């Protein structure tokens, strides 16, 4: 019996205190979304996103607000409403008709501001997000996200256009807090680490110094030595799709760059080895991503989805924080069959059950000790008064089902 109690204690303790919270990022050029072939690509995108479930989803080549709504409602919020999107802003720079947009987990963060940085080619979108952390009033964690689609193609004039766009981004960062956490992501259309735009981005004399998390300098384009980081093209031929590039995987065009403080800051930092060209097993040089020769950790079904979705591959990475992220959206937390309408609790728990059966729900304190239990019967929605509890973390578990998982919540003062 004593061993069983210890097992429960350490299991609950681990859920509360061990490990760090993480944020999953994905940047993806969606290729003329939603009009490019094949039709109904929002469903293909849904299946791709289901394999990674990003907390921050940054997209390029969005044609319209309608396309943004398709992504939000059909690709991300197909089973719940945990995601929100920033405002779709038609391009204000030049005549380009392809836009960027941010989607984010609204239970984990709040969008506090959004703006555009105008350039000679297309806008760079800037978003400010604040994480929902238990210590947020004392130690707020704020992310400054920039999404860009730099000028395409080789040649000196195009390189200069890319440099001009990067300089507009860097100028905008001069108004930020010098310790700001900054992400610069998107389709940067860079061919090598010696290109002026890339050199400017990583210039250590910048007001905010940026870094490439994988630190892989070189001539990336059409170079098999860098096949593990290539992101375009996922297709040998664009013919069947009527849009995009062909030629197979041989360019590193898509990036997620971070401010240098994100490489080491304990409050928020890059998770080592989490940066990848999603779907690229490092053996697909000049091939379509769905080629059988490209098999590996990323399986055939995912690579087939990526092939049909876009001529680009997504780029992914993770950030970690020592702070506790508190889910705040009323309709998100799902553990087993028991749901809480919120995990930030001032007075009462609002529970949701999927059926009208009898459920025994047990409350544990932060030490893993059982402090209360309650039976709920014949109700899909129920309320449990916990206003008497001291502030702090607690665990809630529906013990009626052996495979149910505990839900962590934070009791706070009004």
Tab-separated table of C-alpha atoms in Angstrom, residues 19 38 43 68 229 236 377 379 381 395:
chain	number	residue	atom	x	y	z
A	19	UNK	CA	10.523	19.038	-17.268
A	38	UNK	CA	-5.132	20.258	-55.874
A	43	UNK	CA	-7.896	19.172	-45.656
A	68	UNK	CA	-7.070	32.347	-43.718
A	229	UNK	CA	18.190	21.508	-44.570
A	236	UNK	CA	10.429	17.219	-59.426
A	377	UNK	CA	-23.904	11.585	-11.964
A	379	UNK	CA	-24.821	15.498	-15.872
A	381	UNK	CA	-21.616	19.787	-17.092
A	395	UNK	CA	-4.388	17.895	-9.968
